[in-house]
């Protein structure tokens, strides 16, 4: 898009709007979801024409389709919200209200994750995700009352795009299901019908210029319909997911070992351990280091989204638990050690292709986790990322929140 002019910037500033340049970059990058989804759907069509039941898809094929659907749905939501804001407020194109920015960024940031998973599944027959990852829940709605009218218009537009695609996919699935799988098809039809009923109800209620009271009721119905269709689309893509435990209904099972895989407790939860993400071989010595103990506490206190940090850490844990990664070792067989910055996480080595958060890690590549509040108190963003590299010895960094990062 063209760079906003001075008057647009002034209007946006007076309204407290945020520069949407990052969101437009996400939108452009996420456009790759459309050819990926088309390619995945063609593969599914070829399989179904060849006589493969939708209920007998190989796991990597089903995962590719479900992950591609998630990427498509989230991209549609983000795109529609940006477009709706541009239409509603053309005088500040290039800037969006903070609530819109946060909501759209939340969608776009997950698009890359699902694109990465879908791409891996398309190329690696051994690719898998931990049981319980799918069907995934929609990212949380931004807490704002009342919901801006452009938000609701965008939700209705995204809902229609999701509905049309899900209807077409469900029709193809029904046509390809053999008689022997009709009982399972009936179960899937029931869940799909429930989602479609919610979508239809929201569409019939919708009025562009509804009163504030009706606007709120439509918003509630639209949110419920989008959430239901997001889940139904995953089940249509890979019907075997009906037999997996959805997020929020219990603890997923480890693919091996038989025991439950609990999530890492968050601050405020029972059994929370601030050193949970630290290299276990180094935790005892680091606890005795007053500066290290201080910055670990600061890391958790200044993390704007501890749940996101823990989710990234739990992806590493699951990769290790399923044999996808292991502690990296030097030529003498000893562990390489921990990363120099918080949370002083161990160095790992990928044993198969991985996607951790937004980062693809190749077999044999070493990686670790960085979550650092360095410079946060002087305006720098909190760092949360998977770091890859060769990892040579370095002095420990105490990640001072009151000082800019060294490279700055």
Coordinates of C-alpha atoms in Angstrom, one line a residue:
X1 CA 0.0 0.0 0.0
X2 CA 1.0 3.6 -0.4
X3 CA 2.7 5.4 2.5
X4 CA 0.0 7.3 4.5
X5 CA 0.2 11.1 4.0
X6 CA 0.7 13.7 6.8
X7 CA -3.0 14.4 7.3
X8 CA -3.8 10.7 7.6
X9 CA -1.0 10.4 10.2
X10 CA -2.3 13.4 12.1
X11 CA -5.9 12.0 12.2
X12 CA -4.6 8.6 13.3
X13 CA -2.5 10.2 16.0
X14 CA -5.4 12.2 17.4
X15 CA -7.5 9.0 17.5
X16 CA -4.8 6.9 19.1
X17 CA -4.6 4.5 16.2
X18 CA -1.6 2.4 15.4
X19 CA 0.5 2.1 12.3
X20 CA -0.7 -1.0 10.4
X21 CA 2.5 -1.5 8.3
X22 CA 3.3 -4.7 10.2
X23 CA -0.2 -6.1 9.6
X24 CA 0.0 -5.3 5.8
X25 CA 3.3 -7.2 5.7
X26 CA 1.6 -10.2 7.4
X27 CA -1.3 -9.9 5.0
X28 CA 1.0 -10.0 2.0
X29 CA 3.0 -12.9 3.3
X30 CA -0.1 -14.9 4.3
X31 CA -1.5 -14.8 0.8
X32 CA 0.5 -18.0 0.3
X33 CA -2.3 -19.8 2.1
X34 CA -4.5 -19.7 -1.0
X35 CA -2.3 -21.8 -3.4
X36 CA -1.3 -24.1 -0.5
X37 CA -5.0 -24.7 0.3
X38 CA -5.8 -25.3 -3.4
X39 CA -2.9 -27.8 -3.7
X40 CA -4.0 -29.6 -0.6
X41 CA -7.6 -29.8 -1.8
X42 CA -6.4 -31.2 -5.1
X43 CA -4.5 -33.9 -3.3
X44 CA -7.6 -34.8 -1.3
X45 CA -9.7 -34.9 -4.5
X46 CA -7.3 -37.2 -6.2
X47 CA -7.3 -39.6 -3.2
X48 CA -11.1 -39.6 -3.0
X49 CA -11.5 -40.2 -6.7
X50 CA -9.0 -43.1 -6.3
X51 CA -11.3 -44.7 -3.8
X52 CA -9.7 -43.7 -0.5
X53 CA -12.4 -43.0 2.2
X54 CA -12.2 -39.6 3.9
X55 CA -12.2 -41.5 7.1
X56 CA -9.1 -43.5 6.1
X57 CA -6.7 -40.6 5.1
X58 CA -3.1 -41.1 6.1
X59 CA -2.3 -39.0 9.1
X60 CA 0.1 -36.6 7.4
X61 CA -2.4 -35.9 4.6
X62 CA -5.2 -35.2 7.1
X63 CA -2.9 -32.9 9.1
X64 CA -1.9 -31.0 6.0
X65 CA -5.6 -30.4 5.2
X66 CA -6.6 -29.4 8.7
X67 CA -3.6 -27.1 9.1
X68 CA -4.2 -25.5 5.7
X69 CA -7.9 -24.9 6.8
X70 CA -6.7 -23.2 10.0
X71 CA -4.3 -20.9 8.1
X72 CA -7.1 -20.1 5.5
X73 CA -9.7 -19.2 8.2
X74 CA -7.3 -17.0 10.2
X75 CA -6.0 -15.3 7.1
X76 CA -9.6 -14.6 6.1
X77 CA -10.5 -13.1 9.5
X78 CA -7.4 -10.9 9.4
X79 CA -7.9 -9.8 5.8
X80 CA -11.6 -9.0 6.3
X81 CA -10.9 -6.9 9.4
X82 CA -8.3 -4.8 7.7
X83 CA -10.5 -4.3 4.7
X84 CA -13.5 -3.4 6.9
X85 CA -11.5 -0.8 8.7
X86 CA -10.3 0.7 5.5
X87 CA -13.8 1.0 4.1
X88 CA -15.2 2.4 7.4
X89 CA -12.5 5.0 7.9
X90 CA -10.7 5.8 4.6
X91 CA -9.2 8.9 6.1
X92 CA -6.8 6.9 8.2
X93 CA -6.0 4.0 5.8
X94 CA -2.7 2.6 7.0
X95 CA -3.7 3.0 10.7
X96 CA -6.1 1.0 12.8
X97 CA -7.5 1.2 16.3
X98 CA -5.5 -0.6 18.9
X99 CA -8.3 -3.3 19.4
X100 CA -8.2 -4.0 15.6
X101 CA -4.4 -4.1 15.6
X102 CA -4.3 -6.6 18.4
X103 CA -7.0 -8.9 17.0
X104 CA -5.6 -8.9 13.5
X105 CA -2.1 -9.5 14.7
X106 CA -3.3 -12.4 16.8
X107 CA -4.8 -14.0 13.7
X108 CA -1.9 -13.3 11.3
X109 CA 0.8 -14.5 13.8
X110 CA -0.9 -17.9 13.9
X111 CA -1.3 -18.2 10.1
X112 CA 2.5 -18.8 9.6
X113 CA 2.4 -21.5 12.2
X114 CA -0.3 -23.4 10.5
X115 CA 1.2 -22.8 7.0
X116 CA 4.5 -24.2 8.3
X117 CA 2.7 -27.3 9.7
X118 CA 0.8 -27.8 6.4
X119 CA 3.9 -27.5 4.3
X120 CA 5.8 -30.0 6.4
X121 CA 3.0 -32.5 6.3
X122 CA 2.8 -32.1 2.5
X123 CA 6.5 -33.1 2.1
X124 CA 7.1 -35.4 5.1
X125 CA 5.0 -38.6 5.4
X126 CA 6.4 -39.0 8.9
X127 CA 5.3 -35.5 10.1
X128 CA 3.0 -35.5 13.1
X129 CA 1.6 -33.1 15.7
X130 CA 1.2 -34.0 19.4
X131 CA -2.2 -35.5 20.1
X132 CA -4.5 -32.7 21.3
X133 CA -3.0 -30.0 19.1
X134 CA -6.0 -30.4 16.7
X135 CA -8.8 -29.6 16.6
X136 CA -7.4 -26.2 17.7
X137 CA -9.4 -23.4 19.3
X138 CA -9.8 -20.0 17.6
X139 CA -7.5 -17.3 19.1
X140 CA -9.2 -15.3 21.9
X141 CA -11.3 -12.4 20.9
X142 CA -10.0 -8.9 21.8
X143 CA -11.7 -7.7 25.0
X144 CA -13.6 -4.6 23.9
X145 CA -17.2 -3.4 24.5
X146 CA -18.9 -2.5 22.4
X147 CA -17.5 -4.3 19.4
X148 CA -16.7 -1.7 16.7
X149 CA -19.1 -1.9 13.7
X150 CA -16.3 -2.6 11.2
X151 CA -15.3 -5.6 13.4
X152 CA -18.8 -7.0 13.1
X153 CA -18.9 -6.4 9.4
X154 CA -15.6 -8.2 9.0
X155 CA -16.7 -11.1 11.1
X156 CA -19.8 -11.6 8.9
X157 CA -17.7 -11.4 5.8
X158 CA -15.2 -13.9 7.1
X159 CA -18.0 -16.2 8.3
X160 CA -19.4 -16.3 4.8
X161 CA -16.1 -17.2 3.3
X162 CA -15.6 -19.9 5.8
X163 CA -19.1 -21.2 5.3
X164 CA -18.8 -21.5 1.5
X165 CA -15.5 -23.3 1.7
X166 CA -16.7 -25.7 4.4
X167 CA -19.9 -26.5 2.5
X168 CA -18.0 -27.4 -0.6
X169 CA -15.6 -29.6 1.3
X170 CA -18.4 -31.3 3.2
X171 CA -20.2 -32.0 -0.1
X172 CA -17.1 -33.6 -1.5
X173 CA -16.6 -35.7 1.6
X174 CA -20.2 -37.0 1.6
X175 CA -19.9 -38.0 -2.0
X176 CA -16.7 -39.9 -1.4
X177 CA -17.7 -41.7 1.8
X178 CA -18.3 -45.5 1.3
X179 CA -21.3 -47.2 2.9
X180 CA -19.1 -48.8 5.5
X181 CA -18.3 -45.3 7.0
X182 CA -21.8 -43.9 7.0
X183 CA -22.1 -44.2 10.8
X184 CA -19.0 -42.0 11.2
X185 CA -20.3 -39.7 8.5
X186 CA -23.5 -39.2 10.4
X187 CA -21.6 -38.1 13.5
X188 CA -19.6 -35.6 11.4
X189 CA -22.8 -34.4 9.7
X190 CA -24.3 -33.6 13.1
X191 CA -21.4 -31.4 14.1
X192 CA -21.2 -29.7 10.7
X193 CA -25.0 -29.1 10.8
X194 CA -24.7 -27.5 14.3
X195 CA -22.0 -25.1 13.0
X196 CA -24.0 -24.2 9.9
X197 CA -27.0 -23.6 12.0
X198 CA -25.1 -21.0 14.0
X199 CA -23.8 -19.4 10.9
X200 CA -27.2 -19.2 9.4
X201 CA -28.7 -17.8 12.6
X202 CA -26.1 -15.0 12.7
X203 CA -26.6 -14.2 9.0
X204 CA -30.3 -13.8 9.4
X205 CA -29.9 -11.6 12.5
X206 CA -27.4 -9.3 10.9
X207 CA -28.3 -5.8 10.2
X208 CA -25.6 -3.3 9.0
X209 CA -27.1 -0.4 11.0
X210 CA -28.5 -2.4 14.0
X211 CA -29.1 -0.7 17.3
X212 CA -26.5 -1.0 20.0
X213 CA -28.5 -3.8 21.7
X214 CA -29.0 -5.8 18.6
X215 CA -25.5 -5.2 17.5
X216 CA -24.2 -6.9 20.7
X217 CA -26.5 -9.9 20.2
X218 CA -25.4 -10.3 16.6
X219 CA -21.8 -10.1 17.7
X220 CA -22.3 -12.9 20.2
X221 CA -24.0 -15.1 17.6
X222 CA -21.3 -14.3 15.0
X223 CA -18.4 -15.2 17.4
X224 CA -20.0 -18.5 18.3
X225 CA -20.6 -19.3 14.6
X226 CA -17.0 -18.5 13.6
X227 CA -15.7 -20.6 16.5
X228 CA -17.9 -23.5 15.5
X229 CA -17.0 -23.3 11.8
X230 CA -13.3 -23.1 12.6
X231 CA -13.5 -26.4 14.5
X232 CA -15.9 -28.0 12.0
X233 CA -13.6 -27.2 9.1
X234 CA -10.8 -29.0 10.8
X235 CA -13.0 -32.1 11.3
X236 CA -14.1 -32.0 7.7
X237 CA -10.5 -31.8 6.6
X238 CA -9.4 -34.7 8.7
X239 CA -12.4 -36.6 10.2
X240 CA -10.1 -38.7 12.4
X241 CA -9.8 -35.7 14.6
X242 CA -13.3 -36.5 16.0
X243 CA -11.6 -39.2 18.0
X244 CA -8.9 -36.9 19.4
X245 CA -9.3 -34.8 22.6
X246 CA -10.0 -31.2 21.7
X247 CA -8.1 -28.4 23.6
X248 CA -9.7 -27.4 26.8
X249 CA -11.4 -30.7 27.6
X250 CA -8.6 -32.4 29.2
X251 CA -4.9 -33.3 29.0
X252 CA -3.6 -34.6 25.7
X253 CA -1.8 -37.9 25.7
X254 CA 1.8 -38.5 24.9
X255 CA 2.4 -40.2 21.6
X256 CA 4.6 -42.6 23.5
X257 CA 5.1 -43.6 27.1
X258 CA 1.4 -43.7 27.9
X259 CA 1.3 -41.0 30.5
X260 CA -0.4 -37.6 30.3
X261 CA 1.4 -34.6 29.0
X262 CA 0.6 -31.6 31.3
X263 CA 1.2 -28.1 30.2
X264 CA 3.8 -26.1 32.1
X265 CA 2.1 -24.2 34.9
X266 CA 1.8 -20.4 34.4
X267 CA 2.5 -17.7 37.0
X268 CA -0.3 -17.9 39.6
X269 CA -1.1 -21.5 38.9
X270 CA -0.3 -24.3 41.3
X271 CA 3.2 -25.8 41.0
X272 CA 4.5 -22.8 39.0
X273 CA 8.3 -23.0 38.7
X274 CA 10.1 -19.9 37.4
X275 CA 13.0 -22.1 36.4
X276 CA 10.8 -24.5 34.4
X277 CA 12.4 -23.5 31.0
X278 CA 15.9 -23.4 32.3
X279 CA 18.5 -26.1 31.5
X280 CA 17.9 -28.7 34.2
X281 CA 21.7 -29.5 34.4
X282 CA 22.4 -25.9 35.2
X283 CA 19.4 -24.9 37.3
X284 CA 21.0 -25.5 40.7
X285 CA 24.0 -23.3 40.0
X286 CA 22.0 -20.6 38.4
X287 CA 19.7 -20.4 41.4
X288 CA 22.7 -19.6 43.5
X289 CA 23.6 -16.7 41.2
X290 CA 21.7 -13.7 42.6
X291 CA 21.8 -11.8 39.3
X292 CA 20.5 -14.8 37.3
X293 CA 17.7 -15.3 39.9
X294 CA 16.8 -11.7 39.7
X295 CA 16.4 -11.6 35.9
X296 CA 14.5 -14.8 35.8
X297 CA 12.0 -13.1 38.1
X298 CA 12.0 -10.0 35.9
X299 CA 11.5 -12.1 32.8
X300 CA 8.2 -13.5 34.2
X301 CA 7.0 -10.2 35.7
X302 CA 7.6 -8.3 32.4
X303 CA 6.4 -10.9 30.0
X304 CA 3.2 -9.4 28.4
X305 CA 2.0 -12.9 27.5
X306 CA 3.4 -15.7 29.7
X307 CA 1.0 -18.2 28.1
X308 CA 2.6 -17.6 24.7
X309 CA 6.1 -18.2 26.2
X310 CA 4.9 -21.4 27.9
X311 CA 3.2 -22.6 24.7
X312 CA 6.5 -22.3 22.8
X313 CA 8.3 -24.1 25.6
X314 CA 5.7 -26.9 25.6
X315 CA 6.2 -27.3 21.9
X316 CA 9.9 -28.0 22.6
X317 CA 9.0 -30.4 25.4
X318 CA 6.6 -32.3 23.1
X319 CA 9.3 -32.4 20.4
X320 CA 11.7 -34.0 22.8
X321 CA 9.0 -36.3 24.2
X322 CA 8.1 -37.7 20.8
X323 CA 11.7 -38.1 19.7
X324 CA 11.8 -35.1 17.4
X325 CA 14.5 -33.4 19.4
X326 CA 17.1 -34.1 22.0
X327 CA 19.7 -32.3 24.2
X328 CA 22.6 -31.2 21.9
X329 CA 25.9 -32.8 22.7
X330 CA 29.5 -32.0 21.8
X331 CA 32.0 -34.3 20.3
X332 CA 32.8 -35.9 23.7
X333 CA 29.1 -36.7 24.2
X334 CA 28.5 -34.1 26.9
X335 CA 25.6 -31.6 26.8
X336 CA 26.4 -28.4 25.0
X337 CA 24.9 -26.4 27.9
X338 CA 22.5 -23.5 28.2
X339 CA 21.8 -20.4 26.1
X340 CA 23.4 -17.3 27.5
X341 CA 20.2 -15.3 27.7
X342 CA 17.0 -16.0 29.8
X343 CA 15.5 -18.3 30.5
X344 CA 18.9 -20.0 30.2
X345 CA 17.3 -22.8 28.2
X346 CA 19.2 -25.9 27.2
X347 CA 20.5 -26.3 23.6
X348 CA 18.6 -28.9 21.6
X349 CA 19.2 -30.7 18.3
X350 CA 16.3 -31.5 15.9
X351 CA 16.1 -35.2 14.9
X352 CA 13.4 -34.6 12.3
X353 CA 11.9 -31.5 10.6
X354 CA 10.2 -29.4 13.2
X355 CA 8.1 -26.2 13.3
X356 CA 8.3 -24.5 16.7
X357 CA 6.1 -21.5 16.8
X358 CA 6.9 -19.7 13.6
X359 CA 10.4 -21.2 13.2
X360 CA 11.2 -24.2 10.9
X361 CA 14.1 -26.3 12.3
X362 CA 15.8 -28.8 10.0
X363 CA 17.1 -32.2 11.1
X364 CA 20.5 -31.8 12.7
X365 CA 20.0 -28.1 13.4
X366 CA 20.5 -26.9 16.9
X367 CA 18.0 -24.6 18.6
X368 CA 16.9 -23.1 21.9
X369 CA 14.4 -20.7 23.4
X370 CA 14.9 -17.1 24.3
X371 CA 12.4 -15.2 26.4
X372 CA 14.0 -11.9 27.5
X373 CA 12.8 -8.6 29.0
X374 CA 16.0 -6.8 28.0
X375 CA 15.3 -3.1 27.5
X376 CA 11.6 -3.5 28.1
X377 CA 11.4 -0.6 30.6
X378 CA 13.0 1.8 28.1
X379 CA 10.7 0.9 25.2
X380 CA 12.1 -2.2 23.6
X381 CA 9.8 -5.1 23.0
X382 CA 9.8 -8.3 25.0
X383 CA 11.8 -11.0 23.1
X384 CA 10.2 -14.4 22.6
X385 CA 11.6 -16.7 19.9
X386 CA 13.2 -19.9 18.9
X387 CA 16.9 -19.3 18.2
X388 CA 18.9 -21.5 15.9
X389 CA 22.7 -21.6 15.4
X390 CA 26.0 -23.3 16.3
X391 CA 26.0 -22.0 19.9
X392 CA 29.5 -21.5 21.1
X393 CA 30.4 -20.6 24.7
X394 CA 29.5 -17.1 25.8
X395 CA 29.3 -15.1 29.0
X396 CA 26.0 -15.2 30.7
X397 CA 23.7 -12.2 29.9
X398 CA 21.6 -10.7 32.7
X399 CA 19.2 -9.1 30.2
X400 CA 18.7 -5.8 32.0
X401 CA 15.2 -4.4 31.5
X402 CA 16.5 -0.9 32.1
X403 CA 19.2 -1.0 29.4
X404 CA 18.9 -1.4 25.6
X405 CA 20.1 -4.7 24.1
X406 CA 23.8 -4.7 23.4
X407 CA 23.3 -4.7 19.6
X408 CA 21.4 -1.4 19.9

